[in-house]
Short mmCIF file of C-alpha atoms in Angstrom, two decimals:
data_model
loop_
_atom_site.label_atom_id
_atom_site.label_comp_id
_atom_site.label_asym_id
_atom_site.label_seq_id
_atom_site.Cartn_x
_atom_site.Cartn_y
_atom_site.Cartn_z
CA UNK W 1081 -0.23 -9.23 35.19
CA UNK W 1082 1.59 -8.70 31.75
CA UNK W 1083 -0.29 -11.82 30.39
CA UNK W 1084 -3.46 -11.03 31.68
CA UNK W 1085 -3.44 -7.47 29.77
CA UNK W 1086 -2.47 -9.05 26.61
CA UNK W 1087 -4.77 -11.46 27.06
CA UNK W 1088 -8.08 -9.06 27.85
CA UNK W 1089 -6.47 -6.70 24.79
CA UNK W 1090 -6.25 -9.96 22.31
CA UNK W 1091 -10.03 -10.39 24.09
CA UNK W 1092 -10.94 -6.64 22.93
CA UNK W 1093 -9.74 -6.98 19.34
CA UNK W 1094 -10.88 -10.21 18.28
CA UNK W 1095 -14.40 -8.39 19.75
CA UNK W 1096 -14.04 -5.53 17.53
CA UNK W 1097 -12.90 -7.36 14.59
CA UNK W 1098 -15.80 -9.74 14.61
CA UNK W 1099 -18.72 -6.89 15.47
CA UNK W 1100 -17.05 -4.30 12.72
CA UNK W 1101 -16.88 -1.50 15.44
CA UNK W 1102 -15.48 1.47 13.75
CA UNK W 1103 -15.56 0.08 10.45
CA UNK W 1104 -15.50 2.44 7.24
CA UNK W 1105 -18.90 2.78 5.67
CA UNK W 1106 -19.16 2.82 2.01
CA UNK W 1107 -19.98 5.90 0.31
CA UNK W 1108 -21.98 6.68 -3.14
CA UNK W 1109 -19.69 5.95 -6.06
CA UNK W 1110 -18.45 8.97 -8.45
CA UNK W 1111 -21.16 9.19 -10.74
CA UNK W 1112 -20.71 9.16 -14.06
CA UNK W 1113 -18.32 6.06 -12.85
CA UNK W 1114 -14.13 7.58 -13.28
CA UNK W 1115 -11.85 6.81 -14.81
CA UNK W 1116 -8.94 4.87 -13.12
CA UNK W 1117 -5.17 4.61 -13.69
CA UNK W 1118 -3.63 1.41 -12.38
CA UNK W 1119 -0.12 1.78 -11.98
CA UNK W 1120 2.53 -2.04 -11.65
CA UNK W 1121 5.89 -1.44 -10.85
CA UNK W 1122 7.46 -4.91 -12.21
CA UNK W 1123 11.39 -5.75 -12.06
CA UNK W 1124 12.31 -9.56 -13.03
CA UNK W 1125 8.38 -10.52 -12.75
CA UNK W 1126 8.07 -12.81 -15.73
CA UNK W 1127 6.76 -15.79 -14.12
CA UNK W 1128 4.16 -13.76 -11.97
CA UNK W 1129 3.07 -10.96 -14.45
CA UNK W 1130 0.35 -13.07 -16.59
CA UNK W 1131 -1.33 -14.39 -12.86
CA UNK W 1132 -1.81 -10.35 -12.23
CA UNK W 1133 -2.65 -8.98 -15.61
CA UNK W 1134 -4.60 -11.77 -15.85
CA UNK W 1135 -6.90 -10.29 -13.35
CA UNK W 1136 -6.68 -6.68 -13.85
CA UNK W 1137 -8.05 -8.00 -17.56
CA UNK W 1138 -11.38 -9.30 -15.47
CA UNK W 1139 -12.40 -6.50 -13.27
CA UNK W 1140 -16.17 -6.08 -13.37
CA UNK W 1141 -15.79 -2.58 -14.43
CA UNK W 1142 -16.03 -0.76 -17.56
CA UNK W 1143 -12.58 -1.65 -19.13
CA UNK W 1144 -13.31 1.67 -21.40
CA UNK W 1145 -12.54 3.55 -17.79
CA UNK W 1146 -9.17 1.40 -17.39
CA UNK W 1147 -5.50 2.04 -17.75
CA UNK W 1148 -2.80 -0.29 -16.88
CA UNK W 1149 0.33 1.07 -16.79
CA UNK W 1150 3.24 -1.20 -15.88
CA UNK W 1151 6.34 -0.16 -15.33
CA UNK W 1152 9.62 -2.62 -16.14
CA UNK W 1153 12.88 -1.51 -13.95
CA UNK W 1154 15.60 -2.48 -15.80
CA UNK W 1155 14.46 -6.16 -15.97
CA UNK W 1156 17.25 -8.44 -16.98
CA UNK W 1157 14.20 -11.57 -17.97
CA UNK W 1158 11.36 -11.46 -20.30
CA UNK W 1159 9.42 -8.95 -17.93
CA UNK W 1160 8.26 -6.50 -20.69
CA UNK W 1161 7.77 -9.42 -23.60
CA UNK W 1162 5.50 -10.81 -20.76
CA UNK W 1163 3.75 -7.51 -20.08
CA UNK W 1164 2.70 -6.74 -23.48
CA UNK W 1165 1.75 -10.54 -24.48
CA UNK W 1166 -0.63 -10.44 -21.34
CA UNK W 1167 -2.13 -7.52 -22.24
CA UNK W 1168 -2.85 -7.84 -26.46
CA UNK W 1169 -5.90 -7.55 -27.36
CA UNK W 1170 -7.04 -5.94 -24.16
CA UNK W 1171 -10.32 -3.49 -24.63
CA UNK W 1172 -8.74 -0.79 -21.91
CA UNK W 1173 -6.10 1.50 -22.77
CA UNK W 1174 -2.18 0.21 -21.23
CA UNK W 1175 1.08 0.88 -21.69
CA UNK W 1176 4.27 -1.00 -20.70
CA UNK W 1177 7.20 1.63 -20.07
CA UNK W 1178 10.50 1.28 -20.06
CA UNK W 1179 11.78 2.97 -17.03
CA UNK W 1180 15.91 4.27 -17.54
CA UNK W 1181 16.30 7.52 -15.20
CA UNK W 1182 15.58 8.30 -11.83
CA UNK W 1183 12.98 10.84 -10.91
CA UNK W 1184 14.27 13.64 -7.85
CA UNK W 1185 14.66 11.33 -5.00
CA UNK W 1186 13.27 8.32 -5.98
CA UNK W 1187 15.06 4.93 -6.00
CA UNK W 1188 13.77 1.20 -6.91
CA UNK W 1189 9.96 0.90 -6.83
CA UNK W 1190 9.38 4.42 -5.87
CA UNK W 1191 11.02 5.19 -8.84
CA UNK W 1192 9.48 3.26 -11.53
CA UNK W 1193 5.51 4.70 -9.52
CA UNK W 1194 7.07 7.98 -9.98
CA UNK W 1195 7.05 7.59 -13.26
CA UNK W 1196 4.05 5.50 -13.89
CA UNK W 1197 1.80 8.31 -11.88
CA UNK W 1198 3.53 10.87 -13.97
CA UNK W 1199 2.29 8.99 -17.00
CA UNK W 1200 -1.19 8.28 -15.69
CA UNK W 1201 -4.10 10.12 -17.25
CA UNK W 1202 -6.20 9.83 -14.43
CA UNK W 1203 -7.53 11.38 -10.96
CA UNK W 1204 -7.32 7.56 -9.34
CA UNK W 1205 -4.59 5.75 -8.99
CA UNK W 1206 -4.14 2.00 -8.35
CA UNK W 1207 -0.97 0.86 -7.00
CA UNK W 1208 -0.67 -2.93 -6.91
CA UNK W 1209 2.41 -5.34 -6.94
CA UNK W 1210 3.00 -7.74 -9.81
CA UNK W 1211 3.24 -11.08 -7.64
CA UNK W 1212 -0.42 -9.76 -6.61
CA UNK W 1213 -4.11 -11.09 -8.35
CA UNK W 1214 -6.93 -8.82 -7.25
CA UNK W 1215 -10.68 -9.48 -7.22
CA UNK W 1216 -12.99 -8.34 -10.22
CA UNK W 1217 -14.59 -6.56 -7.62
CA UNK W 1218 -11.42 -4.75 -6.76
CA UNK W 1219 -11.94 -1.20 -8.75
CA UNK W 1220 -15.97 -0.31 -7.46
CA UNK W 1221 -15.11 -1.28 -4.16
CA UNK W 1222 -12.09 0.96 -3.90
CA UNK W 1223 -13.76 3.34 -5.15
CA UNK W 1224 -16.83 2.79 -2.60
CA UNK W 1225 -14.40 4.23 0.22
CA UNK W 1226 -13.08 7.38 -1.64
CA UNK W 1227 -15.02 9.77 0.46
CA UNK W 1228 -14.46 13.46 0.05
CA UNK W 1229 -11.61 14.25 1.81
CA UNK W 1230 -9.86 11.05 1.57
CA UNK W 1231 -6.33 10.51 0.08
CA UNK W 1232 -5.75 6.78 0.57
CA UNK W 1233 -7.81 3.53 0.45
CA UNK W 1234 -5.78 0.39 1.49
CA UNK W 1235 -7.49 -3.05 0.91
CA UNK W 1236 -7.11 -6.15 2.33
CA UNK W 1237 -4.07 -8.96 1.29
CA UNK W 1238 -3.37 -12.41 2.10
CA UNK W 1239 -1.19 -15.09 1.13
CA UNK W 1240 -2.09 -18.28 -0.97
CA UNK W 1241 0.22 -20.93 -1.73
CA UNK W 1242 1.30 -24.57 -1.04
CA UNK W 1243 3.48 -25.97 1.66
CA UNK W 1244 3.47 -25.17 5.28
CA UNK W 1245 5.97 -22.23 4.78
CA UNK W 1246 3.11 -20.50 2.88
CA UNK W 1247 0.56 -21.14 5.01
CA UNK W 1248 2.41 -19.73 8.28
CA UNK W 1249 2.76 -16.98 6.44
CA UNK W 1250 -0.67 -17.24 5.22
CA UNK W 1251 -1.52 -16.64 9.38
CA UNK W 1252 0.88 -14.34 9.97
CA UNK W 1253 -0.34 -11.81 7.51
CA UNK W 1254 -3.58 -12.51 8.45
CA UNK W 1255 -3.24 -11.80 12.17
CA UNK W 1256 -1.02 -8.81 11.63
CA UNK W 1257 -3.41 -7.01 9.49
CA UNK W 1258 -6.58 -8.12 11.45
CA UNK W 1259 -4.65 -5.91 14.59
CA UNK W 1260 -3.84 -3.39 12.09
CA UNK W 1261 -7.41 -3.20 11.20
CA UNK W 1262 -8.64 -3.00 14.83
CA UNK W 1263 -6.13 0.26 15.88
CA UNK W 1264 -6.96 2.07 11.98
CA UNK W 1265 -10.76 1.89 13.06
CA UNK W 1266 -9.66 3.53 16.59
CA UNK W 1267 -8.80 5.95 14.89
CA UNK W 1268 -4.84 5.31 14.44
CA UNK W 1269 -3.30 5.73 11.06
CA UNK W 1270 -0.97 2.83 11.25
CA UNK W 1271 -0.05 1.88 7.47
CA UNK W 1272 -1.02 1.22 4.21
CA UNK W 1273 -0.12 -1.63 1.83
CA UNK W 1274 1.43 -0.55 -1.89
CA UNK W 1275 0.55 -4.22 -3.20
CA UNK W 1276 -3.41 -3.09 -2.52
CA UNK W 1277 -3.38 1.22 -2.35
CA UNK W 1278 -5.99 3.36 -3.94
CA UNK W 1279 -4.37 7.17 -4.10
CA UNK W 1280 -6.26 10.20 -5.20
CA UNK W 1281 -4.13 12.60 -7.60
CA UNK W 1282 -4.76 15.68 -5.17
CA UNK W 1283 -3.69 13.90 -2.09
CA UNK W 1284 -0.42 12.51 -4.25
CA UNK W 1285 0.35 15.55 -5.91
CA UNK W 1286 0.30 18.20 -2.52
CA UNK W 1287 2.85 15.30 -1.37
CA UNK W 1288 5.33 16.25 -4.32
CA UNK W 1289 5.07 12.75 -5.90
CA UNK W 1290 7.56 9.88 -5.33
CA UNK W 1291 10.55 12.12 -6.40
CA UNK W 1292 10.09 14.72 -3.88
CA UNK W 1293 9.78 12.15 -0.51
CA UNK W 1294 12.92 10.72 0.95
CA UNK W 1295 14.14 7.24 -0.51
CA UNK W 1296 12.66 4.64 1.82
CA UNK W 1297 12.12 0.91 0.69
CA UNK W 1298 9.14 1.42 2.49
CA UNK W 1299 7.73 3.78 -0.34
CA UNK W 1300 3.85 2.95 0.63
CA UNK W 1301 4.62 3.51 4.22
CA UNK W 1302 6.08 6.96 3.24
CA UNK W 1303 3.32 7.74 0.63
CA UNK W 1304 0.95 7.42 3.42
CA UNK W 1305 2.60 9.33 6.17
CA UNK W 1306 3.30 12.35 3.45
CA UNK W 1307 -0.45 12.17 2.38
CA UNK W 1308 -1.89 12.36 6.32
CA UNK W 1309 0.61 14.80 7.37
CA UNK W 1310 -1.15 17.02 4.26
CA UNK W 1311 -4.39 16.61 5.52
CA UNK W 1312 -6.12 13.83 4.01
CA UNK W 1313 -7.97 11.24 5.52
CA UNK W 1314 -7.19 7.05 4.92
CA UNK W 1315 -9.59 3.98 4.89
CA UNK W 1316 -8.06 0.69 5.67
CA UNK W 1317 -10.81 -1.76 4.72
CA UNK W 1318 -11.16 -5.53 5.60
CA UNK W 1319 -13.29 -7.20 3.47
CA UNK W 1320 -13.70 -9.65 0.78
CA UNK W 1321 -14.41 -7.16 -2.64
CA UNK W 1322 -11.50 -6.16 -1.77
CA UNK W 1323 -9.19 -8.91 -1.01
CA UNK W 1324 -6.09 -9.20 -3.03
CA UNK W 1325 -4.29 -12.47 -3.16
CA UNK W 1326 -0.17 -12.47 -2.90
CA UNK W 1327 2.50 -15.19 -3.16
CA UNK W 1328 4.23 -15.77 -0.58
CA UNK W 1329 7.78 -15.22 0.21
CA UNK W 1330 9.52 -18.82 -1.39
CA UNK W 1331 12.09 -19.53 1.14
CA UNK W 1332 13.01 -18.70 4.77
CA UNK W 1333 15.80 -16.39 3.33
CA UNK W 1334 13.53 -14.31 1.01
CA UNK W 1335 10.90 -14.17 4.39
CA UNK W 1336 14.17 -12.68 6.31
CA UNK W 1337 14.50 -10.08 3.46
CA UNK W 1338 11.12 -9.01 3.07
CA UNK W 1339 10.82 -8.97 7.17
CA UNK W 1340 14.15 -6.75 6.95
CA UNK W 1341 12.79 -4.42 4.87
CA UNK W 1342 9.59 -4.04 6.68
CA UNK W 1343 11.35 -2.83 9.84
CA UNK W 1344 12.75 0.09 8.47
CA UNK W 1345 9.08 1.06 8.00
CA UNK W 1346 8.29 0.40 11.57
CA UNK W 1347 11.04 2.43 12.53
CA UNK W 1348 9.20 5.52 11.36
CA UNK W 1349 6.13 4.59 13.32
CA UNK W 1350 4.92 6.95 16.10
CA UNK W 1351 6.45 6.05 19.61
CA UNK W 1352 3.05 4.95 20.79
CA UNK W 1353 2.58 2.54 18.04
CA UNK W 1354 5.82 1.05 18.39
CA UNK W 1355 5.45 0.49 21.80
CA UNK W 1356 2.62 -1.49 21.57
CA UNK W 1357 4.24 -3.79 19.07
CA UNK W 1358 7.13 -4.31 21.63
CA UNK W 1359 4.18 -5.36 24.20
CA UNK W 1360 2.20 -7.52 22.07
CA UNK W 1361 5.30 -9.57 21.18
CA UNK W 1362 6.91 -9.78 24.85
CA UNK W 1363 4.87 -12.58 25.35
CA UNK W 1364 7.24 -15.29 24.77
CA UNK W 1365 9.75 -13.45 26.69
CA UNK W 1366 7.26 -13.43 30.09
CA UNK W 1367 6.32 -17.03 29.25
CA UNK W 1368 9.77 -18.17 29.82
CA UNK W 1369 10.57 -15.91 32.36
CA UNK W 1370 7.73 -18.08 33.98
CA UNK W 1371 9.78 -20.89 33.21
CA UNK W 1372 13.16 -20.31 34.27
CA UNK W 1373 11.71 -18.77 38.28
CA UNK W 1374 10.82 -22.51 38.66
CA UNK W 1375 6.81 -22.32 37.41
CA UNK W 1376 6.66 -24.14 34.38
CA UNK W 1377 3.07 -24.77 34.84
CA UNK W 1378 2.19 -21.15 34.70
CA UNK W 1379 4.41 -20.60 31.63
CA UNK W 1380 2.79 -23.65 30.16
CA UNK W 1381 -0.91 -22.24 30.89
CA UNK W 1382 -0.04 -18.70 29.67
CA UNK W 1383 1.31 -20.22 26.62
CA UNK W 1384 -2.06 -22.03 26.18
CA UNK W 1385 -3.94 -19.30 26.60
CA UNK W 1386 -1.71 -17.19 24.04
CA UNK W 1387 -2.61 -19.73 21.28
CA UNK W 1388 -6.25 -19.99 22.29
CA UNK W 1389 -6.62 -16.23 22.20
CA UNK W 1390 -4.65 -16.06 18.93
CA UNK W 1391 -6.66 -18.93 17.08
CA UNK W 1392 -10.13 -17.17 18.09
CA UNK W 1393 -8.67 -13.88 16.51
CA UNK W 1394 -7.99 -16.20 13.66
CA UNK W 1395 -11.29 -17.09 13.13
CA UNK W 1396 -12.94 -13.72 13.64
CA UNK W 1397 -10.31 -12.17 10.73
CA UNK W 1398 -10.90 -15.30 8.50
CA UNK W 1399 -15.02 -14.40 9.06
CA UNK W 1400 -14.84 -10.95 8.18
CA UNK W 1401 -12.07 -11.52 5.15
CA UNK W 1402 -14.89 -14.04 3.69
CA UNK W 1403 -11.49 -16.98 3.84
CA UNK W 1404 -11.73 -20.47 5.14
CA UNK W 1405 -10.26 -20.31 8.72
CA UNK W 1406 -6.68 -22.34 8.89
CA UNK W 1407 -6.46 -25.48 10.27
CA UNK W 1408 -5.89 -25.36 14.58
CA UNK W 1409 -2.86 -27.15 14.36
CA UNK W 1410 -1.76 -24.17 12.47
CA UNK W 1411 -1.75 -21.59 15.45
CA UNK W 1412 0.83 -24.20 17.46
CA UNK W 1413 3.20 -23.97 15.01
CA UNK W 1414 2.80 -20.15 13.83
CA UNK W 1415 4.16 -19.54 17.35
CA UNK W 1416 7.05 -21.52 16.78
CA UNK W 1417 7.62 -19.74 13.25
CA UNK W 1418 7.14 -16.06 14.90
CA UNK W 1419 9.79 -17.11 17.50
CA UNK W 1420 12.26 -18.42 15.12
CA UNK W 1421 11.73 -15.69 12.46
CA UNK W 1422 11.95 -12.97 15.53
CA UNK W 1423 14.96 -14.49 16.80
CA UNK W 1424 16.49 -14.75 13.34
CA UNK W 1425 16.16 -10.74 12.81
CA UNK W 1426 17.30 -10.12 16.16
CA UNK W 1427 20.33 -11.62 15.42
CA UNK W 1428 20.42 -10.00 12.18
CA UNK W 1429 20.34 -6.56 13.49
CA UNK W 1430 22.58 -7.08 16.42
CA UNK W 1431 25.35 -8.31 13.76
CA UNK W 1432 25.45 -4.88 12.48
CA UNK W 1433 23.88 -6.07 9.07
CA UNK W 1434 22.57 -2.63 7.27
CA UNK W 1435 22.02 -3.62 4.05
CA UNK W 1436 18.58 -4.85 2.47
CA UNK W 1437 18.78 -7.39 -0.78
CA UNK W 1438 15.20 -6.44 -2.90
CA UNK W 1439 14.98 -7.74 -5.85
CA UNK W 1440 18.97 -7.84 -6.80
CA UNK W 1441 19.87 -4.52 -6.01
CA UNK W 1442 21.13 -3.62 -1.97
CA UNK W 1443 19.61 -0.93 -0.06
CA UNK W 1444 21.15 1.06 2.79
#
């Protein structure tokens, strides 16, 4: 019965992704066009700041209307040499700062966008991450989405990069946000993504700003919360003009860490929310459940059917993101990686482990 339900609800999702049910519509851009502040929080980033400033520097839109702030946290590389070389000569208006203090409450990233939206000049903000390239398209079609009433706009991001590690990851990310996608156009505000985040200065200032929320390494996660429980209204868009590209995590152990630091945001999820991510990933559990009351050919067929289910989501999201669909053979071992990687954080939290490594500092 379990499987069947997941089943007819993977069924229901890849159906709404693929029709656009509940999709944001676009709305008429801000005329005269705004002005935009686009805010980089960048610690130890050398080697992927030119790849992002790179394509900040080719947005199709009036650079005159740009301002790229990036903010270096205490880098201990070349990170602001980098910055500033990337961006000579630029037509827009930037700034690299040099972020020293902490602002109120804010720690790490939310920190350093503390002080980069304190320094921004104007009403729209831009959060992206520095491992991140956006498309030229990126600004307008933000933009597009920032009805009247609207705090947050969250685009879309996926993962490019070589080897197979990159390219399960590459799924993963695809899949999660393609479910993502389906409950935020029912109506549920699940999350937003900091590496991909338009924020409106009204909707960020009746929050307090970075420095009045409580730390979490989460900060997007707890940006969006504080903006919705103030009344605003979110997009989460799924789309191509919008796609941002990200590297991927380089190693299993850096995967662990990012994963880690993830949960703590799903941990603040509503009950309801979280509930249904224990469901959707029971799967495995039922399967060999299956297996072990003496009917492997059930567990074997449900399996089956979970991959089947799970590659024709696949192609639906990879349709609608305007991305090549992966390869089939892909989807086979994807389920091995989420059962490995899920097992590997299980054990993680069950040894009592409560600190988070990001980006050489530790978290609690």
């Amino acid at each position: 019965m379990y499987c069947l339900l997941w089943l007819v609800l993977m069924a229901w999702a890849t159906w709404r992704l693929a029709t656009r049910r509940g999709a944001a519509t676009p709305v008429a851009r801000p005329t005269p066009w705004p002005r935009v502040s686009i805010l980089v929080a960048a610690r130890n980033e050398e080697g992927n700041l030119p790849r992002c400033l790179g394509s900040l520097r080719s947005l199709e839109y009036p650079a005159s209307l740009l301002e790229i702030l990036v903010g270096d946290d205490a880098s201990t590389d070349r990170t602001r040499a980098v910055a500033e070389a990337s961006l000579a000569g630029y037509e827009g208006n930037y700034r690299v700062l040099a972020i020293t203090d902490n602002l109120g409450r804010a720690r790490g990233k939310a920190n350093v966008l503390a002080h980069l939206a304190r320094a921004a000049t104007a009403d729209y903000l831009l959060i992206t991450d520095a491992d991140i390239a956006v498309p030229p398209t990126w600004v307008a079609a933000m933009l597009a989405h920032a009805a009247p009433g609207v705090g947050t706009v969250t685009g879309l991001t996926v993962i490019a990069g070589p080897g197979l590690l990159a390219r399960l990851q590459r799924l993963d990310w695809l899949l999660s946000l393609a479910l993502i996608q389906v409950g935020t156009e029912a109506g549920q505000p699940l999350t937003a993504m900091g590496n991909n985040m338009l924020v409106i200065r009204p909707a960020y200032q009746a929050t307090g700003g970075y420095e009045a929320l409580p730390f979490s390494v989460t900060e997007d996660f707890a940006l969006f919360k504080a903006v919705n429980a103030h009344g605003f209204g979110f997009r989460q868009l799924f789309e191509p003009a919008v796609r941002a590209t990200s590297l991927p995590a380089a190693s299993w152990g850096s995967l662990v860490q990012q994963r880690l630091r993830w949960l703590r945001g799903v941990a603040a999820l509503p009950w309801h929310v979280q509930a249904g991510l224990v469901f959707f990933s029971g799967y495995w559990l039922v399967a060999l459940g299956l297996a072990l009351a003496g009917r492997p050919g059930l567990a074997l067929a449900a399996l089956a059917l979970k991959i089947l289910s799970s590659y024709a989501l696949t192609v639906a999201a990879s349709q609608r993101a305007g991305i090549a669909r992966p390869a089939w053979w892909l989807v086979p071992a994807f389920e091995a990686y989420s059962l490995a990687l899920t097992t590997h954080l299980s054990l993680v939290r069950l040894l009592g482990r409560r600190g988070i490594e990001w980006k050489g500092r530790t978290y609690r």
